[in-house]
CSV table of C-alpha atoms in Angstrom, one decimal:
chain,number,residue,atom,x,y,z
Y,220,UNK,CA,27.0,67.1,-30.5
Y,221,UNK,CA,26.0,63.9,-31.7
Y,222,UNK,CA,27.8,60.7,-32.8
Y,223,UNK,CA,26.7,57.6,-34.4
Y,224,UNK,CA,28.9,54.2,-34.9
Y,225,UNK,CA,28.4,51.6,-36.8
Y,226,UNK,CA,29.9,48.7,-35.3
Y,227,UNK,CA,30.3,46.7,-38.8
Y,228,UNK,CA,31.8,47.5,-42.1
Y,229,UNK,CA,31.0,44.8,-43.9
Y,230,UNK,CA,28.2,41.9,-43.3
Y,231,UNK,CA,28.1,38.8,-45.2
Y,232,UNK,CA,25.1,36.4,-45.3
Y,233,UNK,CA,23.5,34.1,-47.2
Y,234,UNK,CA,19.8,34.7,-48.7
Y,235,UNK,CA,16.9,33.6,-45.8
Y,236,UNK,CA,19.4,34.0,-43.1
Y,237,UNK,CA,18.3,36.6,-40.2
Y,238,UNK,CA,20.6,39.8,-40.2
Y,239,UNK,CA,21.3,42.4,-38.0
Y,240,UNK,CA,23.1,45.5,-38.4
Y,241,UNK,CA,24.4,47.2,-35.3
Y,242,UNK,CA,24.1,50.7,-34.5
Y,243,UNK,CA,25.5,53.2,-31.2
Y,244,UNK,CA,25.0,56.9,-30.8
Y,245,UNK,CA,26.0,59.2,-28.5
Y,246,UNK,CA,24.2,62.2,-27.1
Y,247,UNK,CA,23.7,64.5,-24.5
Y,248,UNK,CA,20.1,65.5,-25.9
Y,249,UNK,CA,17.4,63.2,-26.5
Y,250,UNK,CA,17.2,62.4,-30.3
Y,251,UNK,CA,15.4,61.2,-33.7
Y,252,UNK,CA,16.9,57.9,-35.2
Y,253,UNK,CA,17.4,56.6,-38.8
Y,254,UNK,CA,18.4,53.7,-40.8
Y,255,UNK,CA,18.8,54.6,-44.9
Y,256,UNK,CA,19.3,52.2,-48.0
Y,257,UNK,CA,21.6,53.1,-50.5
Y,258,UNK,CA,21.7,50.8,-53.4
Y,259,UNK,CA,24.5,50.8,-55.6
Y,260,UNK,CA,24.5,54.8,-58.0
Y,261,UNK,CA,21.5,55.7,-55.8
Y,262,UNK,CA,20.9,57.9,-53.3
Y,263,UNK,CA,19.6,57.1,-50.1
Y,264,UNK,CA,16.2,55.9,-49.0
Y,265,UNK,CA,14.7,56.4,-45.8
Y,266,UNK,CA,14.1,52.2,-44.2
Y,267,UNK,CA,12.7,53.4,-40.8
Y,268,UNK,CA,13.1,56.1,-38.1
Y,269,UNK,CA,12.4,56.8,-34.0
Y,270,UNK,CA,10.8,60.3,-33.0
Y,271,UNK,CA,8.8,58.4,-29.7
Y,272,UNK,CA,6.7,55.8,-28.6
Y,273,UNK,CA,7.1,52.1,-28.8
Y,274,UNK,CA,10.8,51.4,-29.3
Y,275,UNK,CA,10.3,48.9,-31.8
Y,276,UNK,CA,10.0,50.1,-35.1
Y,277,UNK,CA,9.0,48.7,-38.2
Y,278,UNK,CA,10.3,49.8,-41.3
Y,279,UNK,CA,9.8,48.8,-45.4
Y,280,UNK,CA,11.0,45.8,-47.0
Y,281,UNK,CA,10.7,43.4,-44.0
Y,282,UNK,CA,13.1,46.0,-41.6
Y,283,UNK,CA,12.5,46.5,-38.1
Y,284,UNK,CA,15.1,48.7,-35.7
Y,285,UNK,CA,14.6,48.8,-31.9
Y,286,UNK,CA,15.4,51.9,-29.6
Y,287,UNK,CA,17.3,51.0,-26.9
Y,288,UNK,CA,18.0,54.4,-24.8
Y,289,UNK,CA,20.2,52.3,-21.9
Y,290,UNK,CA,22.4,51.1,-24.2
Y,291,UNK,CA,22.0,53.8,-26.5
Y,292,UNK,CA,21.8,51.8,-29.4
Y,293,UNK,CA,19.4,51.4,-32.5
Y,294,UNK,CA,20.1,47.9,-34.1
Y,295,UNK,CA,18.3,47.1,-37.3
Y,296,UNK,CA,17.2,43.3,-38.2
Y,297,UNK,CA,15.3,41.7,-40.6
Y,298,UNK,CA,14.4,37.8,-39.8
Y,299,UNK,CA,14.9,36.8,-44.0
Y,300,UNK,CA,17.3,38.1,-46.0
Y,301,UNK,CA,16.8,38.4,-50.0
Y,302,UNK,CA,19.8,38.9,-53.0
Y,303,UNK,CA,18.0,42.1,-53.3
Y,304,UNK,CA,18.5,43.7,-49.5
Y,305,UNK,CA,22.3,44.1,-51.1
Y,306,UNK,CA,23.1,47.6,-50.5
Y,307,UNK,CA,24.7,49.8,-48.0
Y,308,UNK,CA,22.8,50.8,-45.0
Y,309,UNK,CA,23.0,53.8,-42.8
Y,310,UNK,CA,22.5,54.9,-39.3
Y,311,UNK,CA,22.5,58.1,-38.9
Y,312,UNK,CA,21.2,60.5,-35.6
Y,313,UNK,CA,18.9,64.3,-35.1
Y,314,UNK,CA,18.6,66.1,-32.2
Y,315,UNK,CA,15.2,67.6,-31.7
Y,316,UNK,CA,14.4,71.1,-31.3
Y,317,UNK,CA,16.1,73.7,-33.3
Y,318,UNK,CA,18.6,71.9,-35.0
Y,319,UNK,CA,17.2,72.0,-38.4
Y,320,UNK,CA,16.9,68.9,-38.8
Y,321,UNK,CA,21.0,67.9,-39.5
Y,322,UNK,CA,21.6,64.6,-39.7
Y,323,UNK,CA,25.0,62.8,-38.8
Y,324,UNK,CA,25.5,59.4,-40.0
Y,325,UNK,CA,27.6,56.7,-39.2
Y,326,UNK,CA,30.3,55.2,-41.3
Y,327,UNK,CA,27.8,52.5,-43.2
Y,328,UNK,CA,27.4,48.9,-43.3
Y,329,UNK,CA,28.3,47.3,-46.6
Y,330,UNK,CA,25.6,44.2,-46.3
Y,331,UNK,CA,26.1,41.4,-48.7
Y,332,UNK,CA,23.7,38.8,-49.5
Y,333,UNK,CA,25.0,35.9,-50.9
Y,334,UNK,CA,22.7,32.8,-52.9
U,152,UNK,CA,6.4,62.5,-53.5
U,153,UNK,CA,9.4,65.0,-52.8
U,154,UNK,CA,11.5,65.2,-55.8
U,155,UNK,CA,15.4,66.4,-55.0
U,156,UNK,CA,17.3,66.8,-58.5
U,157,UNK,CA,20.9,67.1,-58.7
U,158,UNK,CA,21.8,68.3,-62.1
U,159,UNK,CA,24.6,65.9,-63.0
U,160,UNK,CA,25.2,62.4,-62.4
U,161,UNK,CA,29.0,62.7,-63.4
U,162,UNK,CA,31.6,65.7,-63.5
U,163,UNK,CA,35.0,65.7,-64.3
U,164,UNK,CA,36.8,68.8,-63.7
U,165,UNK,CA,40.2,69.7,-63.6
U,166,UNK,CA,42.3,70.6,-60.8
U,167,UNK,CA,42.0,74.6,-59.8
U,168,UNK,CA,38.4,74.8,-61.9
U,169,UNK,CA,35.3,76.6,-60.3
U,170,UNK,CA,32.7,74.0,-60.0
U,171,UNK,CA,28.9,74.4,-59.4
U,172,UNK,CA,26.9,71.4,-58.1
U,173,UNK,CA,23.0,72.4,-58.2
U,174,UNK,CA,20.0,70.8,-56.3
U,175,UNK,CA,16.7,71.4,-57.0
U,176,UNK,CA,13.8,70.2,-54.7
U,177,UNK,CA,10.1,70.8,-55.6
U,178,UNK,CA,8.5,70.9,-52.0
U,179,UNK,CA,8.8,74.2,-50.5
U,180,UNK,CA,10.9,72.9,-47.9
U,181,UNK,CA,12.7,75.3,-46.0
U,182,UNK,CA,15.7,73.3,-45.0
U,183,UNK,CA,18.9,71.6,-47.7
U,184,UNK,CA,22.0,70.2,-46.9
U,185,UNK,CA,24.8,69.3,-49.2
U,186,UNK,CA,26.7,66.4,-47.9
U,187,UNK,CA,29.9,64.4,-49.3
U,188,UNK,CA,30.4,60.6,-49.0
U,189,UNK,CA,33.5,58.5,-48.8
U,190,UNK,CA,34.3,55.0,-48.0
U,191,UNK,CA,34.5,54.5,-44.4
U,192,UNK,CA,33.4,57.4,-43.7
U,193,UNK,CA,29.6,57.8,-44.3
U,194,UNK,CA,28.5,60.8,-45.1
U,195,UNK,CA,29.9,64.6,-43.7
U,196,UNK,CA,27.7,67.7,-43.8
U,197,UNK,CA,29.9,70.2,-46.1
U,198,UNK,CA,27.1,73.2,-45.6
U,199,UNK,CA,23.0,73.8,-45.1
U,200,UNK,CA,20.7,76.2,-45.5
U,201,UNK,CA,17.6,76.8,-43.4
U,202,UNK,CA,15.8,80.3,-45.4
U,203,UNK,CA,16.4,81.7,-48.3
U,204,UNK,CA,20.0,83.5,-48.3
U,205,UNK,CA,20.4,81.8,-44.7
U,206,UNK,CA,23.5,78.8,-44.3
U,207,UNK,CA,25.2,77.7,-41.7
U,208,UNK,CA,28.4,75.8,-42.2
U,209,UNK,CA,28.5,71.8,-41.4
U,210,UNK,CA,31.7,70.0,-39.9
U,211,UNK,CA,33.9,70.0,-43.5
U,212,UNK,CA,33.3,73.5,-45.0
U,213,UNK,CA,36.8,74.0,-46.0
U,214,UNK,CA,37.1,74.6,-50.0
U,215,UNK,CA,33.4,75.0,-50.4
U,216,UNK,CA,30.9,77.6,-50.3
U,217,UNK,CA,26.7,77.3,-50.8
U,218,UNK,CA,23.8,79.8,-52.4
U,219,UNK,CA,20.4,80.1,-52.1
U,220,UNK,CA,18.4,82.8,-53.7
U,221,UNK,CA,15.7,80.8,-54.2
U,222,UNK,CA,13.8,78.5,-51.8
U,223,UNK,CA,14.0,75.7,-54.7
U,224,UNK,CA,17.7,75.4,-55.0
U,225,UNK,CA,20.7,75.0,-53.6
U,226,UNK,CA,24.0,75.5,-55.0
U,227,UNK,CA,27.2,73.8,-54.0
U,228,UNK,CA,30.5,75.6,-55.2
U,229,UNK,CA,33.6,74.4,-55.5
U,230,UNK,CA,36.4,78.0,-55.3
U,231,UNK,CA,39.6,76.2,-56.8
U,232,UNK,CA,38.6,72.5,-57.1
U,233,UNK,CA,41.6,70.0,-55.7
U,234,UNK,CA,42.0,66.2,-56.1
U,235,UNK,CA,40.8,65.7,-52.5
U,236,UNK,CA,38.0,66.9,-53.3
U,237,UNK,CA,36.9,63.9,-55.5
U,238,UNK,CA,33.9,62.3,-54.0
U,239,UNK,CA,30.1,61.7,-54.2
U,240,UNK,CA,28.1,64.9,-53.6
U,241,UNK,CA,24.6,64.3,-51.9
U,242,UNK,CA,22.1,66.8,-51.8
U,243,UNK,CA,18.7,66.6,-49.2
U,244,UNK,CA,15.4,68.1,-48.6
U,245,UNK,CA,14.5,68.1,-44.9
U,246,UNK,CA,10.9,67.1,-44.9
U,247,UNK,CA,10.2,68.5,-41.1
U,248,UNK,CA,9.1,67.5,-37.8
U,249,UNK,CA,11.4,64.2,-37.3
U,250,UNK,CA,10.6,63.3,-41.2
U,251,UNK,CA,13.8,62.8,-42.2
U,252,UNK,CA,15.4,63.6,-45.6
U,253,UNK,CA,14.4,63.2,-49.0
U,254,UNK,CA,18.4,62.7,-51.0
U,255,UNK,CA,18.9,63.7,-54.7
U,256,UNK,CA,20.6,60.2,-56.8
U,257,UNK,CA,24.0,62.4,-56.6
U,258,UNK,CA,27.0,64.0,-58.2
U,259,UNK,CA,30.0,61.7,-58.2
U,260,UNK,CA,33.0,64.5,-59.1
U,261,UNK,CA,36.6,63.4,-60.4
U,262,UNK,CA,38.9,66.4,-60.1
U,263,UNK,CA,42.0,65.3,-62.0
């Protein structure tokens, strides 16, 4: 089974600041990685993901995520900030093979941008 | 683009009511998944489906069940609805091979 944490609840920053959003999984499998967007009375939007390869990953809007299997982590960042990255983003973790594809997700990060 | 529908926005339903939740995607993918979302707690797989008339249950199946007679939809009911059961209702698409999901906007349901 899978786990994913999200080390922050809530992130507060102000607009052209750097940001990053922290992310740990656990797993006894090797695995796919995610980071979704949810704006607010949306659903959620696919920013980025890790099947392979490099382990820096670059995402849309300005995102990038990098793979860290050591520390088993898969922090997100983005160097500049904007009023519209306001939103709530999720990590969330697949194992390969057959298991259909089930996500689990991590509890979200409320990120904040302020002017 | 995939396109997941979900057919309602809002609900309200009263407390013991039988509730359907339905999700349309227009893809041909073989794989849904209904999830539910609270604050603080992300988002917990209630139930997928992975065929037509195939599920499996996810880690909160308690006070829900799921259909799928066609590839197209899938159907999230509510037996006796309760007031814990107030939430937002997600509905996905799997797109395969490490793709990732394609979410319907969502049902956010008040049982009162």
């Amino acid at each position: 089974a899978q786990s994913v944490t999200q080390l922050d609840s809530q992130v507060p920053v102000f607009e052209e600041a750097p940001v990053e959003l922290r992310c740990n999984y656990s797993s006894s499998v090797s695995v796919y990685l995610f980071w979704y967007v949810q704006y607010p009375n949306q659903g959620l939007q696919l920013l980025l993901k890790y099947l392979s390869g490099s382990t820096l990953v670059k995402g849309i809007n300005g995102f990038e995520a990098e793979f860290n299997k050591s520390q088993t982590s898969f922090h997100l960042r983005k160097p500049s900030v904007h009023i519209s990255d306001t939103a709530e983003y999720f990590c969330a973790v697949s194992a390969g093979g057959t298991s259909y594809g089930k996500l689990t997700f991590g509890q979200g990060t409320i990120l904040t941008v302020h002017p | 683009d995939v396109k997941v529908t979900q057919s309602s926005r809002y609900l309200v339903k009263r407390t013991g009511e039988k509730v359907f939740l339905e999700c349309v995607q227009d893809m041909d993918h073989e794989n849904m998944f209904w999830y539910r979302q609270d604050p603080g707690l992300g988002l917990r797989l209630i139930y997928f489906s992975y065929d037509v008339k195939m599920k499996e249950k996810g880690d909160i199946p308690e006070g829900y069940s799921v259909s799928r007679e066609k590839k197209e939809r899938f159907s999230l009911i509510l037996e006796s609805a309760s007031t814990n059961q107030t939430s937002m209702y997600l509905c996905a698409s799997y797109t395969g091979a490490g793709g990732g999901y394609t979410f319907g906007s969502g049902t956010r349901l008040t049982v009162v």
